[in-house]
PDB file of C-alpha atoms in Angstrom:
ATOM      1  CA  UNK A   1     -95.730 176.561  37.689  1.00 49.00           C
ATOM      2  CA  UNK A   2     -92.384 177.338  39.199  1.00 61.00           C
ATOM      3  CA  UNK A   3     -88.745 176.683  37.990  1.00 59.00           C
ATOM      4  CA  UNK A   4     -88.756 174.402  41.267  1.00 57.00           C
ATOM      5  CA  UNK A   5     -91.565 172.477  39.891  1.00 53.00           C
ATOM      6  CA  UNK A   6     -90.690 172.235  36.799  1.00 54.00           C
ATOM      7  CA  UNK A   7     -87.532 171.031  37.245  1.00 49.00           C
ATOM      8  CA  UNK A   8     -89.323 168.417  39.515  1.00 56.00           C
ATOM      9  CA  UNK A   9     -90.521 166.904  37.079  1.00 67.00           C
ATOM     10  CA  UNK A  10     -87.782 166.361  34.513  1.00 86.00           C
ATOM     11  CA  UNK A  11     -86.460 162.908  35.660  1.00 93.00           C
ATOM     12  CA  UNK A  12     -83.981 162.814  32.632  1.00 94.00           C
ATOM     13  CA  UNK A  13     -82.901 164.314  29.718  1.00 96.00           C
ATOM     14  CA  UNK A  14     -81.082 163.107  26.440  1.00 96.00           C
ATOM     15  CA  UNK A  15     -77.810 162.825  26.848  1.00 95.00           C
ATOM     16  CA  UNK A  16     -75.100 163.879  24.367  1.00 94.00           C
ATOM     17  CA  UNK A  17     -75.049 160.318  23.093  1.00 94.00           C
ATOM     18  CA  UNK A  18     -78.572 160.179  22.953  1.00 95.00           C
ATOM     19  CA  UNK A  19     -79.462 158.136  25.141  1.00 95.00           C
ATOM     20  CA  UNK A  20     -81.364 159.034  28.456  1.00 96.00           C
ATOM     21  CA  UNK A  21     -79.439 160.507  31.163  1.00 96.00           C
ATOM     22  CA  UNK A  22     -80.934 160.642  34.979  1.00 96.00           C
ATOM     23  CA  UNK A  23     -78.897 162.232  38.043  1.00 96.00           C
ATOM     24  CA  UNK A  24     -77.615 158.635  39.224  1.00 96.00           C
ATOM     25  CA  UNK A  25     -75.837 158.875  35.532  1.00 96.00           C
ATOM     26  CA  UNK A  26     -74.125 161.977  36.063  1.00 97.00           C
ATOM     27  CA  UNK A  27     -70.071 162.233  36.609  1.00 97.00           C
ATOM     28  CA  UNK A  28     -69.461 161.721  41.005  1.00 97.00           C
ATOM     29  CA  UNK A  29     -69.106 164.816  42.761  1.00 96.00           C
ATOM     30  CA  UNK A  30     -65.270 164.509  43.074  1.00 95.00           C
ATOM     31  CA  UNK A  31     -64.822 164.250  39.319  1.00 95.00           C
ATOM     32  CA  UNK A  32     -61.348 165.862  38.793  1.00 92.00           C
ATOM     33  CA  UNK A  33     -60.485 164.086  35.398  1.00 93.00           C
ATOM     34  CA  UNK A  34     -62.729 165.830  33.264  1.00 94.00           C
ATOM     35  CA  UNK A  35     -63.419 163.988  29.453  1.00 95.00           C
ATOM     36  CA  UNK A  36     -65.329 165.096  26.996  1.00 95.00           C
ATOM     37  CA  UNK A  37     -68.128 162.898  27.426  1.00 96.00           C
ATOM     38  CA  UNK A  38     -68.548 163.915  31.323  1.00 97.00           C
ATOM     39  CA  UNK A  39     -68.515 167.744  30.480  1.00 97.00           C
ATOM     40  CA  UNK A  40     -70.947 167.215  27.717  1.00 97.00           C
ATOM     41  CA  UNK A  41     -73.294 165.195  30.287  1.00 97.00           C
ATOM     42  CA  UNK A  42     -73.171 168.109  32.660  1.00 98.00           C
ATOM     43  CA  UNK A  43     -74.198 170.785  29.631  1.00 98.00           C
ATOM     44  CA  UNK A  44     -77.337 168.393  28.668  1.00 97.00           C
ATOM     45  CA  UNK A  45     -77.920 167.916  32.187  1.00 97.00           C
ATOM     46  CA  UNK A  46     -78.387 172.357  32.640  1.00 97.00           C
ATOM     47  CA  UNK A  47     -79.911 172.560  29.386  1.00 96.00           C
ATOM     48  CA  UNK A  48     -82.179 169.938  29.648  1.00 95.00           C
ATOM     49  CA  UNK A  49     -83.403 171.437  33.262  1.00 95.00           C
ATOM     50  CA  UNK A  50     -81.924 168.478  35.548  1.00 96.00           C
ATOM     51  CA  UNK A  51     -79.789 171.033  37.738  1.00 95.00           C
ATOM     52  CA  UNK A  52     -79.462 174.479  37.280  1.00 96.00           C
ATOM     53  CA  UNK A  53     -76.579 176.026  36.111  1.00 97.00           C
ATOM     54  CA  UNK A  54     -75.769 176.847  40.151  1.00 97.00           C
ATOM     55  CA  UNK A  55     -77.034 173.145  41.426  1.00 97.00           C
ATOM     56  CA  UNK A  56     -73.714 172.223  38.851  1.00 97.00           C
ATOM     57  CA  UNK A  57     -71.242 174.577  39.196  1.00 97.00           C
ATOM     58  CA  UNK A  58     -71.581 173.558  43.054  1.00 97.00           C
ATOM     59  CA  UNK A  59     -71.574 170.212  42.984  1.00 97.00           C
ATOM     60  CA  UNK A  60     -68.836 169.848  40.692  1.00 97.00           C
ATOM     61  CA  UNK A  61     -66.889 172.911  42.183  1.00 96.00           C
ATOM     62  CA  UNK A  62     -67.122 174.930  39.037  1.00 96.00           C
ATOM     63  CA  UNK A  63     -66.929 178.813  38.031  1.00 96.00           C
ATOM     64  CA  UNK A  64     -69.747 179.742  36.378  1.00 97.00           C
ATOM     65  CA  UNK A  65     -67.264 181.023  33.204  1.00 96.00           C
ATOM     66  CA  UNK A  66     -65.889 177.875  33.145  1.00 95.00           C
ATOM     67  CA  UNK A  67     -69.294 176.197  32.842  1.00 97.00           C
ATOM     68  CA  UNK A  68     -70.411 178.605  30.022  1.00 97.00           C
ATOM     69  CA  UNK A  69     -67.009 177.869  28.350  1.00 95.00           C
ATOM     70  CA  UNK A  70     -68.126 174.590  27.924  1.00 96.00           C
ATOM     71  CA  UNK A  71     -71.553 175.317  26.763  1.00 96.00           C
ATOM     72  CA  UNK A  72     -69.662 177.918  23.798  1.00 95.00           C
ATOM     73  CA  UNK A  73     -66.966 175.227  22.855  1.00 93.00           C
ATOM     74  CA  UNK A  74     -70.442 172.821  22.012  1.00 95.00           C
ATOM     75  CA  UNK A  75     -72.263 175.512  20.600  1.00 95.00           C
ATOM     76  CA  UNK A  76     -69.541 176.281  18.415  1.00 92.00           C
ATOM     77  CA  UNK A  77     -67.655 173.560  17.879  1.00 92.00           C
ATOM     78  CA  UNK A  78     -69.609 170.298  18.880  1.00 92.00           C
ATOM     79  CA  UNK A  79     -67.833 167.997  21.174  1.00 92.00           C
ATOM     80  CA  UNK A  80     -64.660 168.154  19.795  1.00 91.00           C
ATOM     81  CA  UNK A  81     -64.219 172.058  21.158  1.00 89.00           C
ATOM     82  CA  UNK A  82     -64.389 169.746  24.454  1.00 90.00           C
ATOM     83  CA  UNK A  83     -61.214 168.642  24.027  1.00 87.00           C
ATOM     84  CA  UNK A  84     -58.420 169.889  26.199  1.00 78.00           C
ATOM     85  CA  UNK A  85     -55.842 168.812  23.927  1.00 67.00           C
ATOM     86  CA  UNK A  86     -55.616 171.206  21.112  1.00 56.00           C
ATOM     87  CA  UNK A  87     -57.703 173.530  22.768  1.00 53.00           C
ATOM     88  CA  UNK A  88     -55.949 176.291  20.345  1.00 56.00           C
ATOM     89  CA  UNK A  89     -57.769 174.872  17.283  1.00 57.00           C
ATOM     90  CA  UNK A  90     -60.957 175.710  18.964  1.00 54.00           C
ATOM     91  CA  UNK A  91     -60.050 178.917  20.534  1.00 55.00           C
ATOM     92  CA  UNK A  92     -60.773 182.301  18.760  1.00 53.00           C
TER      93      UNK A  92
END
Protein backbone atom coordinates (compact mmCIF):
# COMPACT_ATOMS: atom_id res chain seq x y z
CA UNK A 1 0.00 0.00 0.00
CA UNK A 2 1.16 3.47 -0.83
CA UNK A 3 1.65 6.66 1.33
CA UNK A 4 -1.26 7.96 -1.08
CA UNK A 5 -3.41 5.22 0.07
CA UNK A 6 -2.74 5.20 3.23
CA UNK A 7 -3.26 8.50 3.89
CA UNK A 8 -6.66 7.88 2.09
CA UNK A 9 -7.81 6.29 4.50
CA UNK A 10 -7.12 8.22 7.68
CA UNK A 11 -10.34 10.35 7.89
CA UNK A 12 -9.18 11.84 11.32
CA UNK A 13 -6.85 11.78 13.87
CA UNK A 14 -6.84 12.75 17.69
CA UNK A 15 -6.45 16.00 18.16
CA UNK A 16 -4.27 17.68 20.81
CA UNK A 17 -7.34 17.93 23.00
CA UNK A 18 -8.24 14.59 22.34
CA UNK A 19 -10.88 14.70 20.67
CA UNK A 20 -11.21 13.71 16.88
CA UNK A 21 -9.99 16.07 14.40
CA UNK A 22 -11.07 15.74 10.46
CA UNK A 23 -9.79 18.29 7.65
CA UNK A 24 -13.17 20.41 7.86
CA UNK A 25 -11.70 20.99 11.64
CA UNK A 26 -8.50 22.27 10.69
CA UNK A 27 -7.45 26.21 11.06
CA UNK A 28 -8.79 28.13 7.26
CA UNK A 29 -6.18 28.48 4.84
CA UNK A 30 -5.66 32.24 5.54
CA UNK A 31 -4.95 31.63 9.21
CA UNK A 32 -2.51 34.50 10.07
CA UNK A 33 -3.23 34.62 13.93
CA UNK A 34 -1.61 31.61 14.90
CA UNK A 35 -2.64 30.16 18.80
CA UNK A 36 -1.47 27.47 20.32
CA UNK A 37 -4.29 25.30 19.88
CA UNK A 38 -4.31 25.86 15.87
CA UNK A 39 -0.49 25.04 15.59
CA UNK A 40 -0.92 22.04 17.74
CA UNK A 41 -3.95 20.88 15.36
CA UNK A 42 -1.70 21.21 12.36
CA UNK A 43 1.28 18.95 14.19
CA UNK A 44 -1.48 16.09 15.02
CA UNK A 45 -2.86 16.62 11.74
CA UNK A 46 1.13 15.60 9.96
CA UNK A 47 1.71 13.20 12.57
CA UNK A 48 -1.35 11.55 12.53
CA UNK A 49 -1.03 11.19 8.46
CA UNK A 50 -4.01 13.71 7.51
CA UNK A 51 -1.60 15.95 5.26
CA UNK A 52 1.84 15.58 4.80
CA UNK A 53 4.23 17.72 6.13
CA UNK A 54 4.28 19.52 2.33
CA UNK A 55 0.20 19.28 1.88
CA UNK A 56 0.67 21.82 5.32
CA UNK A 57 3.38 23.88 4.92
CA UNK A 58 1.47 24.83 1.54
CA UNK A 59 -1.68 25.35 2.54
CA UNK A 60 -0.88 27.34 5.42
CA UNK A 61 2.13 29.11 3.64
CA UNK A 62 4.70 27.67 5.94
CA UNK A 63 8.64 26.94 5.84
CA UNK A 64 9.25 23.66 6.45
CA UNK A 65 11.75 24.89 9.63
CA UNK A 66 9.10 26.67 10.89
CA UNK A 67 6.80 23.64 10.84
CA UNK A 68 9.47 21.39 12.53
CA UNK A 69 9.93 24.24 15.09
CA UNK A 70 6.66 23.58 16.15
CA UNK A 71 6.83 19.90 16.21
CA UNK A 72 10.40 20.42 18.69
CA UNK A 73 8.68 23.12 20.96
CA UNK A 74 5.80 19.98 21.60
CA UNK A 75 8.25 17.43 21.73
CA UNK A 76 10.10 19.25 24.19
CA UNK A 77 8.07 21.31 25.89
CA UNK A 78 4.31 20.27 25.41
CA UNK A 79 2.02 22.97 24.34
CA UNK A 80 3.21 25.55 26.33
CA UNK A 81 6.69 25.73 24.07
CA UNK A 82 3.72 26.89 21.61
CA UNK A 83 3.50 29.94 23.07
CA UNK A 84 4.82 33.01 21.35
CA UNK A 85 4.91 34.96 24.38
CA UNK A 86 7.87 33.98 26.38
CA UNK A 87 9.21 32.12 23.70
CA UNK A 88 12.78 32.64 25.59
CA UNK A 89 11.71 30.26 28.41
CA UNK A 90 11.39 27.60 25.86
CA UNK A 91 14.28 28.40 23.72
CA UNK A 92 17.72 26.67 24.25
Amino acid sequence: MTEQQMRARVRYVIGPDGSPLTIADLPPRDTKRWVIRRKAEVVAAVRGGLLSIEEACDRYKLTVDEFLSWQRSIDKHGLPGLRATRVQEYRD
